[in-house]
Amino acid sequence: MNKNLHKTLFIGLAALGLFAAAGFSSAQTANAKSKAVKVTRDYAASAKGSDRNVVPTGQYAIYTKPGTVKGARLVASKTTLGALANSENSKDYFRAYRVARTNRGSYYAKVVSFDYQHRGWIYVGKSNPDSDWSSVGYGLKYTETTKEAAMPDTRTVQLTNPGVINSLWSAPYRSQYRAQKVLTDTTPYGGEDFTVTQSVEMIREGTPYYYVVNDNDPQIHGWIYAGAVIEQVPTPTVSNDKIVYAKIIDADSGLVVADQTLTNTRADLTNAPAFAATELGNGSTDEAKLGAYAPGYVYDTLSAADKSANYSAIAGATYGSTVTVKARLASTALPFSTLTDANLTSK
């Protein structure tokens, strides 16, 4: 009987030991599961695309899943990303487009290279990068892809080689992820004027681009390689604020003997009355260029009233208006038939 009792006690203790071991093993498994890294949130980045252009730092690799999650496989090593970070080709920029947070408070960004060759998750620290991508760190660094450049001297340009080689783009080629052609064939717009409204330069390659708008159809617009257009130098025009119109009247007949457009090209002489005086004199004793505009005519034989009226007209000259003065023929060298009625001509 003692043998049976001992046997029973032994079996009971063994069973108890197995139960305890099983319980301990289950506790370990549960504890391990509770410590496993899990993604607790995964969402599309909300900041606008151009604010999410980044380059890798080379300090962290890219994986198929957030790097510490079970099953994550290597996509691009730190060495590979370090080389891409120092690339001189815009195709090696990256765009961040998703954000994930783990149960350990770590953030990961999902990125894709502009040439679509590398895509996956990379560690970006303990702060949510989507609140300010310009401050993203650890595995990524924010980047600009273009910089402002000098505008052309002449804003009006034409296409040098219309066709499919140099198209219009939504953004300079490879300055943004998925930059697209907005006008593939520019042939129909050859010979038409475009206005340059923006000018940039690609940071890595230094390639210049212009944003152009078609003068005839403003719906035709986009970015084009600056070397694909040629500046159209406009024909010089004189602004009306540099012109005084002069009308010289024969004091005896009242007919117009000269009708001149006087253009001020002197940078040191901006005052309209002073400029008019250099051309017409003072209407009395100083005749300046009167003889050139109305050959044979002088002021000195005019009445005091006419001289005074001339002086007032010249002193009151304004750009864009007409100054009318009287003069008298000093000889009969100029045929009377060349005169015209002042009342029938006006400026």
PDB file of N, CA, C and O in Angstrom, residues 47-55 57 96 124 127-138 140-144:
ATOM      1  N   ALA A  47       0.678  66.590 -45.629  1.00  0.00           N
ATOM      2  CA  ALA A  47       1.317  67.800 -46.153  1.00  0.00           C
ATOM      3  C   ALA A  47       1.365  67.739 -47.677  1.00  0.00           C
ATOM      4  O   ALA A  47       1.366  66.654 -48.271  1.00  0.00           O
ATOM      5  N   LYS A  48       1.391  68.904 -48.334  1.00  0.00           N
ATOM      6  CA  LYS A  48       1.407  68.906 -49.795  1.00  0.00           C
ATOM      7  C   LYS A  48       2.687  68.258 -50.314  1.00  0.00           C
ATOM      8  O   LYS A  48       3.739  68.280 -49.653  1.00  0.00           O
ATOM      9  N   GLY A  49       2.586  67.692 -51.502  1.00  0.00           N
ATOM     10  CA  GLY A  49       3.663  66.887 -52.045  1.00  0.00           C
ATOM     11  C   GLY A  49       5.015  67.564 -52.089  1.00  0.00           C
ATOM     12  O   GLY A  49       6.035  66.976 -51.713  1.00  0.00           O
ATOM     13  N   SER A  50       5.061  68.815 -52.550  1.00  0.00           N
ATOM     14  CA  SER A  50       6.345  69.499 -52.692  1.00  0.00           C
ATOM     15  C   SER A  50       7.024  69.751 -51.351  1.00  0.00           C
ATOM     16  O   SER A  50       8.225  70.015 -51.300  1.00  0.00           O
ATOM     17  N   ASP A  51       6.248  69.659 -50.250  1.00  0.00           N
ATOM     18  CA  ASP A  51       6.828  69.819 -48.914  1.00  0.00           C
ATOM     19  C   ASP A  51       7.383  68.507 -48.380  1.00  0.00           C
ATOM     20  O   ASP A  51       7.951  68.471 -47.291  1.00  0.00           O
ATOM     21  N   ARG A  52       7.200  67.420 -49.137  1.00  0.00           N
ATOM     22  CA  ARG A  52       7.647  66.103 -48.683  1.00  0.00           C
ATOM     23  C   ARG A  52       8.773  65.545 -49.551  1.00  0.00           C
ATOM     24  O   ARG A  52       8.962  64.337 -49.642  1.00  0.00           O
ATOM     25  N   ASN A  53       9.512  66.432 -50.208  1.00  0.00           N
ATOM     26  CA  ASN A  53      10.684  66.000 -50.965  1.00  0.00           C
ATOM     27  C   ASN A  53      11.851  65.826 -49.999  1.00  0.00           C
ATOM     28  O   ASN A  53      12.172  66.742 -49.231  1.00  0.00           O
ATOM     29  N   VAL A  54      12.474  64.660 -50.028  1.00  0.00           N
ATOM     30  CA  VAL A  54      13.508  64.335 -49.047  1.00  0.00           C
ATOM     31  C   VAL A  54      14.677  63.612 -49.712  1.00  0.00           C
ATOM     32  O   VAL A  54      14.570  63.124 -50.842  1.00  0.00           O
ATOM     33  N   VAL A  55      15.766  63.548 -48.965  1.00  0.00           N
ATOM     34  CA  VAL A  55      16.911  62.722 -49.361  1.00  0.00           C
ATOM     35  C   VAL A  55      17.279  61.852 -48.165  1.00  0.00           C
ATOM     36  O   VAL A  55      17.087  62.254 -47.014  1.00  0.00           O
ATOM     37  N   THR A  57      19.698  60.068 -45.395  1.00  0.00           N
ATOM     38  CA  THR A  57      20.936  60.506 -44.735  1.00  0.00           C
ATOM     39  C   THR A  57      22.015  59.442 -44.800  1.00  0.00           C
ATOM     40  O   THR A  57      23.194  59.740 -44.583  1.00  0.00           O
ATOM     41  N   ALA A  96       8.286  61.322 -49.630  1.00  0.00           N
ATOM     42  CA  ALA A  96       7.640  60.625 -48.518  1.00  0.00           C
ATOM     43  C   ALA A  96       6.136  60.713 -48.712  1.00  0.00           C
ATOM     44  O   ALA A  96       5.616  61.782 -49.040  1.00  0.00           O
ATOM     45  N   VAL A 124      12.382  57.566 -38.838  1.00  0.00           N
ATOM     46  CA  VAL A 124      12.531  59.029 -38.814  1.00  0.00           C
ATOM     47  C   VAL A 124      12.435  59.607 -37.401  1.00  0.00           C
ATOM     48  O   VAL A 124      12.266  60.817 -37.237  1.00  0.00           O
ATOM     49  N   SER A 127       9.268  61.709 -33.311  1.00  0.00           N
ATOM     50  CA  SER A 127       8.312  62.793 -33.558  1.00  0.00           C
ATOM     51  C   SER A 127       7.618  62.571 -34.888  1.00  0.00           C
ATOM     52  O   SER A 127       8.232  62.083 -35.852  1.00  0.00           O
ATOM     53  N   ASN A 128       6.355  62.957 -34.959  1.00  0.00           N
ATOM     54  CA  ASN A 128       5.585  62.789 -36.188  1.00  0.00           C
ATOM     55  C   ASN A 128       6.113  63.737 -37.266  1.00  0.00           C
ATOM     56  O   ASN A 128       5.996  64.958 -37.132  1.00  0.00           O
ATOM     57  N   PRO A 129       6.675  63.223 -38.339  1.00  0.00           N
ATOM     58  CA  PRO A 129       7.252  64.096 -39.372  1.00  0.00           C
ATOM     59  C   PRO A 129       6.206  64.870 -40.155  1.00  0.00           C
ATOM     60  O   PRO A 129       6.507  65.897 -40.754  1.00  0.00           O
ATOM     61  N   ASP A 130       4.962  64.378 -40.147  1.00  0.00           N
ATOM     62  CA  ASP A 130       3.932  65.007 -40.975  1.00  0.00           C
ATOM     63  C   ASP A 130       3.523  66.380 -40.453  1.00  0.00           C
ATOM     64  O   ASP A 130       2.843  67.127 -41.141  1.00  0.00           O
ATOM     65  N   SER A 131       3.947  66.702 -39.237  1.00  0.00           N
ATOM     66  CA  SER A 131       3.637  68.027 -38.705  1.00  0.00           C
ATOM     67  C   SER A 131       4.582  69.084 -39.266  1.00  0.00           C
ATOM     68  O   SER A 131       4.256  70.264 -39.317  1.00  0.00           O
ATOM     69  N   ASP A 132       5.774  68.650 -39.706  1.00  0.00           N
ATOM     70  CA  ASP A 132       6.741  69.593 -40.277  1.00  0.00           C
ATOM     71  C   ASP A 132       7.855  68.804 -40.961  1.00  0.00           C
ATOM     72  O   ASP A 132       8.848  68.444 -40.339  1.00  0.00           O
ATOM     73  N   TRP A 133       7.690  68.557 -42.247  1.00  0.00           N
ATOM     74  CA  TRP A 133       8.676  67.753 -42.969  1.00  0.00           C
ATOM     75  C   TRP A 133      10.016  68.460 -43.110  1.00  0.00           C
ATOM     76  O   TRP A 133      11.039  67.817 -43.346  1.00  0.00           O
ATOM     77  N   SER A 134      10.030  69.764 -42.951  1.00  0.00           N
ATOM     78  CA  SER A 134      11.309  70.471 -43.046  1.00  0.00           C
ATOM     79  C   SER A 134      12.221  70.131 -41.872  1.00  0.00           C
ATOM     80  O   SER A 134      13.427  70.385 -41.924  1.00  0.00           O
ATOM     81  N   SER A 135      11.636  69.544 -40.812  1.00  0.00           N
ATOM     82  CA  SER A 135      12.421  69.184 -39.626  1.00  0.00           C
ATOM     83  C   SER A 135      12.644  67.680 -39.505  1.00  0.00           C
ATOM     84  O   SER A 135      13.145  67.212 -38.480  1.00  0.00           O
ATOM     85  N   VAL A 136      12.262  66.917 -40.518  1.00  0.00           N
ATOM     86  CA  VAL A 136      12.411  65.467 -40.440  1.00  0.00           C
ATOM     87  C   VAL A 136      13.886  65.103 -40.245  1.00  0.00           C
ATOM     88  O   VAL A 136      14.782  65.794 -40.745  1.00  0.00           O
ATOM     89  N   GLY A 137      14.129  64.014 -39.498  1.00  0.00           N
ATOM     90  CA  GLY A 137      15.512  63.651 -39.207  1.00  0.00           C
ATOM     91  C   GLY A 137      15.756  62.162 -39.235  1.00  0.00           C
ATOM     92  O   GLY A 137      14.977  61.390 -39.790  1.00  0.00           O
ATOM     93  N   TYR A 138      16.865  61.750 -38.634  1.00  0.00           N
ATOM     94  CA  TYR A 138      17.306  60.362 -38.556  1.00  0.00           C
ATOM     95  C   TYR A 138      17.560  59.789 -39.949  1.00  0.00           C
ATOM     96  O   TYR A 138      18.616  59.995 -40.511  1.00  0.00           O
ATOM     97  N   LEU A 140      15.977  60.530 -42.827  1.00  0.00           N
ATOM     98  CA  LEU A 140      15.658  61.416 -43.942  1.00  0.00           C
ATOM     99  C   LEU A 140      16.016  62.862 -43.631  1.00  0.00           C
ATOM    100  O   LEU A 140      16.097  63.262 -42.472  1.00  0.00           O
ATOM    101  N   LYS A 141      16.169  63.639 -44.700  1.00  0.00           N
ATOM    102  CA  LYS A 141      16.408  65.071 -44.576  1.00  0.00           C
ATOM    103  C   LYS A 141      15.608  65.776 -45.668  1.00  0.00           C
ATOM    104  O   LYS A 141      15.603  65.348 -46.828  1.00  0.00           O
ATOM    105  N   TYR A 142      14.920  66.849 -45.283  1.00  0.00           N
ATOM    106  CA  TYR A 142      14.132  67.614 -46.257  1.00  0.00           C
ATOM    107  C   TYR A 142      15.053  68.272 -47.284  1.00  0.00           C
ATOM    108  O   TYR A 142      16.188  68.642 -46.979  1.00  0.00           O
ATOM    109  N   THR A 143      14.556  68.426 -48.506  1.00  0.00           N
ATOM    110  CA  THR A 143      15.366  69.077 -49.539  1.00  0.00           C
ATOM    111  C   THR A 143      14.508  69.902 -50.486  1.00  0.00           C
ATOM    112  O   THR A 143      13.342  69.594 -50.723  1.00  0.00           O
ATOM    113  N   GLU A 144      15.096  70.959 -51.000  1.00  0.00           N
ATOM    114  CA  GLU A 144      14.529  71.686 -52.138  1.00  0.00           C
ATOM    115  C   GLU A 144      15.137  71.073 -53.389  1.00  0.00           C
ATOM    116  O   GLU A 144      16.283  70.606 -53.374  1.00  0.00           O
TER     117      GLU A 144
END
